[in-house]
Short mmCIF file of C-alpha atoms in Angstrom, two decimals:
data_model
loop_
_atom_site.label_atom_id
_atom_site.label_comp_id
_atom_site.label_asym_id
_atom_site.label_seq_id
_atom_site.Cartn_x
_atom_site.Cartn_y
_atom_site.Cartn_z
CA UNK A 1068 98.96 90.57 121.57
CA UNK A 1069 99.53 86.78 121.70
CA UNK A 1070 96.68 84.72 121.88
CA UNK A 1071 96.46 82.11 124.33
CA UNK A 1072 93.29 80.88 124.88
CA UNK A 1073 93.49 77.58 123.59
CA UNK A 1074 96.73 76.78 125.14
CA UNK A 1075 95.66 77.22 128.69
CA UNK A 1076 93.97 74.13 129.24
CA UNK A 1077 96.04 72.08 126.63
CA UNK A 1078 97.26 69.21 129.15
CA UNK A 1079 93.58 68.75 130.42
CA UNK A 1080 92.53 68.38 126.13
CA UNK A 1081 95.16 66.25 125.74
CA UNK A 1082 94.75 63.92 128.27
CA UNK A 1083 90.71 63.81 128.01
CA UNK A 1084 91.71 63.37 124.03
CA UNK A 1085 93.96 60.28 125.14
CA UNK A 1086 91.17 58.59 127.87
CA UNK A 1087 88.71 59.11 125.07
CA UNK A 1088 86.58 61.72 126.73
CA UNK A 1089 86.67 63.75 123.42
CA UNK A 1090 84.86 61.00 121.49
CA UNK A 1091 82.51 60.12 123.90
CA UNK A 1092 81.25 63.37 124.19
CA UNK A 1093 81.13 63.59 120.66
CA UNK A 1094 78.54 60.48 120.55
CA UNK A 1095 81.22 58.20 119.67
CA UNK A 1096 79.51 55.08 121.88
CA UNK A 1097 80.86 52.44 119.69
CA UNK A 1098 83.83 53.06 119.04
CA UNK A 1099 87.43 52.14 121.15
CA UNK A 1100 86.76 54.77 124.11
CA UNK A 1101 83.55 53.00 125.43
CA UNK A 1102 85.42 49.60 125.24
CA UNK A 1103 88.15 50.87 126.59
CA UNK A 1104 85.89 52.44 129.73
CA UNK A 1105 84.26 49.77 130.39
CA UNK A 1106 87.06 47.45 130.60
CA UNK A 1107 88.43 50.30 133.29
CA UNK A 1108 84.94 50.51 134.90
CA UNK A 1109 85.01 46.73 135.53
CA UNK A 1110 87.29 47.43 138.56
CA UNK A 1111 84.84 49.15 140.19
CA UNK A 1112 82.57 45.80 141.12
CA UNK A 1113 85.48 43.68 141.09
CA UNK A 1114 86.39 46.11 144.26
CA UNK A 1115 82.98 46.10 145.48
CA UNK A 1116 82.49 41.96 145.64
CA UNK A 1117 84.98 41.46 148.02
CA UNK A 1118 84.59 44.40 150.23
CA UNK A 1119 85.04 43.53 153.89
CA UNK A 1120 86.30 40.16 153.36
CA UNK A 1121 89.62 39.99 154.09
CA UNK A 1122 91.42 38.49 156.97
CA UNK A 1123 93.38 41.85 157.55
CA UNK A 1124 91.70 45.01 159.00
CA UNK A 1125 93.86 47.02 156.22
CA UNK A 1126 93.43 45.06 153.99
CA UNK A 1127 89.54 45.85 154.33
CA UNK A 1128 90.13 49.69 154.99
CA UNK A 1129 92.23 49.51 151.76
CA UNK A 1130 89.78 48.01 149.57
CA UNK A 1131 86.92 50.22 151.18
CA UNK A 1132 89.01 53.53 150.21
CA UNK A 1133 89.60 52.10 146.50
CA UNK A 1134 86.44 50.85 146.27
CA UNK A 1135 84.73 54.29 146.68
CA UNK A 1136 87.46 56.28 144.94
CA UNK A 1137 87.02 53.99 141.57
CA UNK A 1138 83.49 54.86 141.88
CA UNK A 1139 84.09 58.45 142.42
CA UNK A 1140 86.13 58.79 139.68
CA UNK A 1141 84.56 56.63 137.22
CA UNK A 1142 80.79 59.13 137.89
CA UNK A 1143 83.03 62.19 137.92
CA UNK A 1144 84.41 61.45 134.37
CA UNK A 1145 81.32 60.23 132.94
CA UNK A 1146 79.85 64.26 134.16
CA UNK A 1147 82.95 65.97 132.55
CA UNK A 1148 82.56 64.41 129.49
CA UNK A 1149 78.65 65.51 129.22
CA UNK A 1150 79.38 68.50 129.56
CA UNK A 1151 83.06 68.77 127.45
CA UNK A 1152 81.62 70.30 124.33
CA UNK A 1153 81.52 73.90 126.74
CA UNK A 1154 85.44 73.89 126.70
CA UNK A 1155 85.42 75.50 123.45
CA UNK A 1156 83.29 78.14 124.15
CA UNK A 1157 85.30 79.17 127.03
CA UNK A 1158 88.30 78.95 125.27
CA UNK A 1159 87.41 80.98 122.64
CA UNK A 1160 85.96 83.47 125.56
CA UNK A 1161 89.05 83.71 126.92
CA UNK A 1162 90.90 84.41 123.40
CA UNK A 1163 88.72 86.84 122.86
CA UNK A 1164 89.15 88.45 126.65
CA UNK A 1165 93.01 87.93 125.66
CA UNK A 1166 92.53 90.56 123.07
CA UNK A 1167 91.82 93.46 125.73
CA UNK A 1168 94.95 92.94 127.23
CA UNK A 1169 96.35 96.52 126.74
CA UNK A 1170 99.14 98.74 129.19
CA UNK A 1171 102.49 97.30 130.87
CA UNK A 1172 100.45 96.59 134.19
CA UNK A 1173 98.28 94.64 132.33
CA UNK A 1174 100.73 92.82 129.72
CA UNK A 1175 102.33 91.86 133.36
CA UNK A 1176 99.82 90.49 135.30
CA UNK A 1177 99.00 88.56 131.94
CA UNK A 1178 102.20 87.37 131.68
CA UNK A 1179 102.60 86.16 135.28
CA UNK A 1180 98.88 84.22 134.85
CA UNK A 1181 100.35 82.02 132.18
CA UNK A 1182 103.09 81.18 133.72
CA UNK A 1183 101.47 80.58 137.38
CA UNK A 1184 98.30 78.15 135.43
CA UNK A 1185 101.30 76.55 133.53
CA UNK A 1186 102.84 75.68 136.43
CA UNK A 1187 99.86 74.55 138.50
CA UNK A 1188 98.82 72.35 135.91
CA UNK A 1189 102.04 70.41 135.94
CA UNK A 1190 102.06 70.66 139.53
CA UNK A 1191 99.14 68.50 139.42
CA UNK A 1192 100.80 66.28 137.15
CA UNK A 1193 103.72 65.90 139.23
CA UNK A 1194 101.73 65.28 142.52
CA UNK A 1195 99.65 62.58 139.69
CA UNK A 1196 102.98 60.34 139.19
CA UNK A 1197 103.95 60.56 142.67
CA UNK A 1198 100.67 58.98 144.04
CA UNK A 1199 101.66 56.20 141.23
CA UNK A 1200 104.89 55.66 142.25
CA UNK A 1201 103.77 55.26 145.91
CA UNK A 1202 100.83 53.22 145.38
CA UNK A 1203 103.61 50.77 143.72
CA UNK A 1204 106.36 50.80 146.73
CA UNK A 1205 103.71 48.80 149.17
CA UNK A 1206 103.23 45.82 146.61
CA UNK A 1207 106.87 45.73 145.36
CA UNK A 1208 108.34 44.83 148.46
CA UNK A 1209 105.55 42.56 149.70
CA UNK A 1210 107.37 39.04 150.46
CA UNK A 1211 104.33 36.66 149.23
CA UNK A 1212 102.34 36.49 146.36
CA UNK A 1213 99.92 39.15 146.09
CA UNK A 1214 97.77 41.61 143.93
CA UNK A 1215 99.13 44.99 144.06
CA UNK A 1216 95.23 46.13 145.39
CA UNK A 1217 92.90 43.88 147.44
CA UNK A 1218 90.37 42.81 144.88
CA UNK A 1219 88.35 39.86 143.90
CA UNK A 1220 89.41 39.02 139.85
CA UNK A 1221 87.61 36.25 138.26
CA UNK A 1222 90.74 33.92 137.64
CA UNK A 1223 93.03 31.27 139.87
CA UNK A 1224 95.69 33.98 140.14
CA UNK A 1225 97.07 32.54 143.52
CA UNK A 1226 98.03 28.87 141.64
CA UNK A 1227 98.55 30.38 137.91
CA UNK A 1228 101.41 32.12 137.03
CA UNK A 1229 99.85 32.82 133.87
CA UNK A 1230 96.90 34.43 135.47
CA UNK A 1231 98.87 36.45 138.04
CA UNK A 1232 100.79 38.59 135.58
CA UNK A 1233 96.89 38.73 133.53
CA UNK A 1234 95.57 40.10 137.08
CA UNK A 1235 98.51 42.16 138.37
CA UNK A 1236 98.66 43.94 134.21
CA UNK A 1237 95.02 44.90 134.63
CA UNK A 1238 95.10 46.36 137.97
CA UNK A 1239 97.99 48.47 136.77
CA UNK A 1240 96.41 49.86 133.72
CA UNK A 1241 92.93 50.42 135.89
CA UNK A 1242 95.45 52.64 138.22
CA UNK A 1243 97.21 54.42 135.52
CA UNK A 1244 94.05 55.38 134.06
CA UNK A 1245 92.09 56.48 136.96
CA UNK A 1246 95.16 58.30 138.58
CA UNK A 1247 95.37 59.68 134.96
CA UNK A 1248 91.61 60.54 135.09
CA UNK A 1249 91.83 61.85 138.24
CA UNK A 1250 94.49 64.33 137.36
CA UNK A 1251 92.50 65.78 134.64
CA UNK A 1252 89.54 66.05 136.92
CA UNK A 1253 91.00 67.80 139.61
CA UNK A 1254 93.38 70.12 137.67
CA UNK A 1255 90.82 71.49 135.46
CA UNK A 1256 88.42 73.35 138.02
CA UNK A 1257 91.44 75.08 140.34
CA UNK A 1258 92.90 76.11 137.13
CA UNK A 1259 89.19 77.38 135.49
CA UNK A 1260 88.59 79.32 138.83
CA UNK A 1261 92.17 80.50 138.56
CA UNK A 1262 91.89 81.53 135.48
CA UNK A 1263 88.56 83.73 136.03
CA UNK A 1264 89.89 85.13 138.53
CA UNK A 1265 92.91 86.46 136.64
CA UNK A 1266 90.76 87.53 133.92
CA UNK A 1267 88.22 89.31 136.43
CA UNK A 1268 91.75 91.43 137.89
CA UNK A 1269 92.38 92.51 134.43
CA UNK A 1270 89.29 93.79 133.67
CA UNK A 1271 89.85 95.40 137.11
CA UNK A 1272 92.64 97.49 135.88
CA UNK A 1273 90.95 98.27 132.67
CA UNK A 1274 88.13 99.92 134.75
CA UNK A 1275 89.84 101.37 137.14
CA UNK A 1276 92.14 102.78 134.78
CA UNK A 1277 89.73 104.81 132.22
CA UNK A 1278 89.53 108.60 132.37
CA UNK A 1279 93.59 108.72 133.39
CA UNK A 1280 94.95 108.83 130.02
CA UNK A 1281 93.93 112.06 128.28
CA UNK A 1282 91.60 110.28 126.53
CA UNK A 1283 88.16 112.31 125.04
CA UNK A 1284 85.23 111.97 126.92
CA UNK A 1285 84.34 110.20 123.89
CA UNK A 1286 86.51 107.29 124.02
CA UNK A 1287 86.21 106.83 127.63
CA UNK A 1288 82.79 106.51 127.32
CA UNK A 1289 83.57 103.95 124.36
CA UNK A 1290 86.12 101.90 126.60
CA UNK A 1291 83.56 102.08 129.37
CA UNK A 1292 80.88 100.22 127.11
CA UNK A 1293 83.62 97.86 126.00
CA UNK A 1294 84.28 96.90 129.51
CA UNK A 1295 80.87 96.02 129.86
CA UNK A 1296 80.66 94.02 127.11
CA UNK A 1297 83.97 92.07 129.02
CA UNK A 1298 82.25 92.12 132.00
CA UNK A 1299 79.10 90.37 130.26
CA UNK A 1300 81.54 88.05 128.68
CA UNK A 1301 83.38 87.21 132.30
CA UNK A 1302 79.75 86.15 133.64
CA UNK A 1303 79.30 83.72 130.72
CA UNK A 1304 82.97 82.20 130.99
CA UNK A 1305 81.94 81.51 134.89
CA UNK A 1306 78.12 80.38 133.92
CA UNK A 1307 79.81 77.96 131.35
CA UNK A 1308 82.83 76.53 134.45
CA UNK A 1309 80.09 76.21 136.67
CA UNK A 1310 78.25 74.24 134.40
CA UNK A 1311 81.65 71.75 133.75
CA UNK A 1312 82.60 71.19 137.65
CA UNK A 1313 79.40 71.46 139.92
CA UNK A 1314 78.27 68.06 139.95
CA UNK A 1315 81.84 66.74 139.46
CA UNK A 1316 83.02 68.92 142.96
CA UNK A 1317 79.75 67.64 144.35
CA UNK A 1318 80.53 64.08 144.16
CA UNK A 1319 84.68 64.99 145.18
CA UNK A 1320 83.60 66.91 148.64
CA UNK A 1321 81.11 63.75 149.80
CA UNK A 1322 84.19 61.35 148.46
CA UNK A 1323 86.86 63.50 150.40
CA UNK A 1324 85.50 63.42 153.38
CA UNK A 1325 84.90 60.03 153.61
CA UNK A 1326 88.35 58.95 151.97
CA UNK A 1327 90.27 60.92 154.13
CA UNK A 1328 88.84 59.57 157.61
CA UNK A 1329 89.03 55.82 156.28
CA UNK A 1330 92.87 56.78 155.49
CA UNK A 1331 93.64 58.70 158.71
CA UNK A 1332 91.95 55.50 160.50
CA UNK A 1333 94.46 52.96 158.66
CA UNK A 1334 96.92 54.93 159.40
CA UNK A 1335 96.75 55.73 163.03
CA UNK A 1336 95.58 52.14 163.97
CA UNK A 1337 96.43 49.66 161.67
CA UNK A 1338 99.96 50.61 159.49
CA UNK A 1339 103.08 48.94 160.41
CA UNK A 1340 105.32 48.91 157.49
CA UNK A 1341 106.96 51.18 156.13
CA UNK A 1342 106.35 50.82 152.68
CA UNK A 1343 102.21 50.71 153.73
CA UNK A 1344 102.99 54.09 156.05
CA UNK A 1345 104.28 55.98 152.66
CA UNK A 1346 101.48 54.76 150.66
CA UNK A 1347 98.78 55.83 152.88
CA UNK A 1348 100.64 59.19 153.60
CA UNK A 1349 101.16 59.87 149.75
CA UNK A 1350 97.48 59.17 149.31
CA UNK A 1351 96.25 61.04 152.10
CA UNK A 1352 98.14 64.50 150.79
CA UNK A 1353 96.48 63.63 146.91
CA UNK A 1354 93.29 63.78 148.57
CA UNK A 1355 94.37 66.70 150.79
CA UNK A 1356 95.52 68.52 147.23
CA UNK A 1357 92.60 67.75 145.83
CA UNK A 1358 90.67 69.90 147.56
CA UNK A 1359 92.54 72.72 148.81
CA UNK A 1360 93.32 74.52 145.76
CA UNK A 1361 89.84 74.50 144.53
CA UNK A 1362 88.28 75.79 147.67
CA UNK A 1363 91.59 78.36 147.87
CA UNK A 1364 90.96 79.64 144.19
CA UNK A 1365 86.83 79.53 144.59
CA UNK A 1366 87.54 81.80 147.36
CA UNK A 1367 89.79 84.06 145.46
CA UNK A 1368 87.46 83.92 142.32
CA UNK A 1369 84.79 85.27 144.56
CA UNK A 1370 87.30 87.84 146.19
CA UNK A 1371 88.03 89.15 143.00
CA UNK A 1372 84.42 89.55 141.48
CA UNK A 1373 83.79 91.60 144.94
CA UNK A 1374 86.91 93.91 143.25
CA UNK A 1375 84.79 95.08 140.60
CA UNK A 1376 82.45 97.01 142.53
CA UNK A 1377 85.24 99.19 144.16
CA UNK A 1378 87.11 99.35 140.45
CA UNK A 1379 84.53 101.53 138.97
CA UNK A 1380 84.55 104.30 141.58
CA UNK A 1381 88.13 104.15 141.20
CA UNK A 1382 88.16 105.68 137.80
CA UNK A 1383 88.23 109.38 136.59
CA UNK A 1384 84.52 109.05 136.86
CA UNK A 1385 83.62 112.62 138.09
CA UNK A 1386 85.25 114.82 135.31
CA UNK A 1387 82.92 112.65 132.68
CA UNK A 1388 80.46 113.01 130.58
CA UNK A 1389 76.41 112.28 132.50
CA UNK A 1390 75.92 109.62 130.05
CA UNK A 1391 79.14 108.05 131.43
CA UNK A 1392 78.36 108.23 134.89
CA UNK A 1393 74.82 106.19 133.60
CA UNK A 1394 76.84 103.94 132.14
CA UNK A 1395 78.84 103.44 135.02
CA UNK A 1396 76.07 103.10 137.62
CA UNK A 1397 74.81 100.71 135.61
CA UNK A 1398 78.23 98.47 135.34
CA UNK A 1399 78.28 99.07 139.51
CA UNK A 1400 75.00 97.82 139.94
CA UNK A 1401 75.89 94.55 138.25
CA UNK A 1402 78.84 94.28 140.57
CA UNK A 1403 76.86 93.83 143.59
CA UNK A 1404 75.80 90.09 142.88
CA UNK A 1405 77.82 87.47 145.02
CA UNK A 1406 79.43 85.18 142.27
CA UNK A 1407 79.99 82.16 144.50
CA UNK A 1408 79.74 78.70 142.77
CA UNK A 1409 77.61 75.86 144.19
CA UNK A 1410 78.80 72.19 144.12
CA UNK A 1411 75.49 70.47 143.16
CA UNK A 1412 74.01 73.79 143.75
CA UNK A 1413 74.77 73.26 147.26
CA UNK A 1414 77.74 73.02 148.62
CA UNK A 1415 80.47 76.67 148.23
CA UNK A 1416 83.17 75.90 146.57
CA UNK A 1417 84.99 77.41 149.06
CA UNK A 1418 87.80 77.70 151.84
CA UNK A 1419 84.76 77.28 154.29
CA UNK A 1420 84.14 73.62 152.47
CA UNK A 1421 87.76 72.98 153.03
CA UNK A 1422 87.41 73.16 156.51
CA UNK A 1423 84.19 71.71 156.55
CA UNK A 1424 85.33 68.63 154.84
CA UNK A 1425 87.87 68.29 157.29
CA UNK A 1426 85.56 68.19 159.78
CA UNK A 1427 83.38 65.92 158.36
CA UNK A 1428 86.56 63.32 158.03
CA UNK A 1429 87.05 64.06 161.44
CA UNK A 1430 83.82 62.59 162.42
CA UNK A 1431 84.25 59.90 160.33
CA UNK A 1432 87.16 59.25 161.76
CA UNK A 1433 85.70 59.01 165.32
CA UNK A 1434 82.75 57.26 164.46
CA UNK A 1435 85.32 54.22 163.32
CA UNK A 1436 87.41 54.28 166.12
CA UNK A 1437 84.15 54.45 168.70
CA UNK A 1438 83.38 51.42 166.91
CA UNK A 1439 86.73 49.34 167.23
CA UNK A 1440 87.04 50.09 170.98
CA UNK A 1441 83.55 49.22 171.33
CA UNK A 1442 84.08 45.34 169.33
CA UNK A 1443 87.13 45.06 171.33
#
């Protein structure tokens, strides 16, 4: 059997190897990663100290919406790389779960989980360089002199050539990166939950499959304990993802929520070209894909766990052995606790959430335009 574990998440290593996360979690504070952050992170206030005043209502809503995703991003990387050094373990959990993989129905549904993270992760990717290319069209076909993204930047860039192409070079590389951050960040946890899900299914069919093959009591009894010990191992892969993306989902779900009433707002109201209309519609479905597959694969994670239960009644369980049957009860009894993970230890990462959050932008979105018809 092939072992994959350490290839699953190898576009999330090797982009949190290129933005540095790796060192900094390694203690590195010195070195090119923290310069290189905080040259990124400088953004953030440059946003902030010119918030709401601008001239143009969109221009405002624009800045508002950067101005709290930089900061959104910039907390929600600092969290993942605390707690990076856990992504070995669970790769290595994973090899080892890898190893169980026995059967054609089982080789198969392994087979079909590579491909379908594989292709999730790049579909992240792909939806990543789209939201780049869009956030470009808007500033590319501007007729005057502008910054690509409303922002205050300490030098004469309106009268200075010079310092134009200085400003305009920096906000590019400050969107590259967080785009490129924000990737990372949002792939990883749909494709963790993903992933224990898959791994939960297998051991599903493992279970649910002992006492059928003409085994001895013996051995089922055996593979029964060893599908314990995978079980045992399946809780610590999820106590170990949980402790990578709660506080990171935590801060995404308040973000969301906001983001995409601000966005909705600009939209409706206040978007005339229509260069501005595909910006604000690319970046409304990033932060619509954001979401949605992590609440969708929470759900099914939890689905799945629920499957475990009803897999070990499925087995040959009454023509075993009484110490089996022990054995069994005890696996069943383990089954019964709701694995649901907690944003912040609050908030289900779940299809409810999804809907909730929309909701939530809803409101926001009403609040704003009470507001405006009340000024005017």
């Amino acid at each position: 059997m092939e072992i994959l574990g350490k290839s699953y998440f190898c576009d999330q290593r090797l982009a949190w190897r290129v933005l540095g996360a790796q060192d900094l979690s390694e203690g590195h504070f010195r070195g090119w990663a923290m310069a290189f952050h905080f040259l990124v992170a400088l953004a953030f206030p440059m946003l902030a100290l010119s918030l709401f005043s601008y001239d143009s209502t969109l221009e405002n809503i624009t800045n508002f919406s950067l101005t709290i995703t930089s900061l959104a991003t910039i907390v929600k990387f600092g969290l993942y790389t605390r707690r990076l050094s856990n992504l070995a373990e669970m790769e290595n959990i994973i090899a080892e779960m890898d190893k169980r993989v026995a059967g054609l129905e089982q080789r198969i549904c392994h087979r079909l989980m590579k491909k379908r993270l594989h292709f999730l992760s790049r579909g992240f990717l792909l939806i990543s360089c789209i939201v780049i290319v869009s956030l470009q069209m808007s500033f590319l076909f501007k007729d005057k002199r502008s910054l690509p993204y409303p922002s205050w930047f300490p030098l004469d860039w309106t009268s200075s050539w010079s310092s134009y192409i200085v400003a305009v070079a920096y906000q590019q590389l400050v969107v590259f990166v967080q785009v490129f951050q924000n990737y990372v960040g949002d792939s990883f946890p749909p494709l963790a939950l993903f992933l224990i899900a898959q791994q939960c299914q297998l051991l599903n069919l493992r279970i649910s499959g002992i006492g059928f093959q003409g085994e001895s009591l013996q051995a089922n009894e055996a593979e029964l304990r060893e599908c314990i010990k995978d079980q045992k191992q399946l809780y610590r892969l999820l106590d170990l993802s949980r402790s990578v993306i709660t506080w990171p989902m935590f801060v995404q779900f308040i973000v969301i929520a906001i983001n995409v009433g601000v966005t909705v707002f600009g939209l409706v109201f206040y978007v005339e070209t229509v260069y501005d209309r595909i910006y604000y519609v690319s970046f409304l479905i990033g932060l619509t894909l954001e979401t949605y597959p992590l609440c969708f694969y929470g759900t099914n994670m939890e689905n799945s766990f629920h499957e475990l239960h009803y897999a070990a009644f499925r087995c040959n369980w009454v023509e075993q052995s009484r110490s089996f049957r022990s054995t069994m009860l005890i696996l069943s009894e383990r089954t019964k606790m709701n694995q649901l993970l907690l944003a912040g230890g609050l908030v289900p990462i779940h299809l409810s959430t999804f809907q909730a959050t929309c909701k939530a932008a809803y409101s926001f979105f009403t609040l704003m335009s009470n507001t405006m018809k009340q000024e005017t």
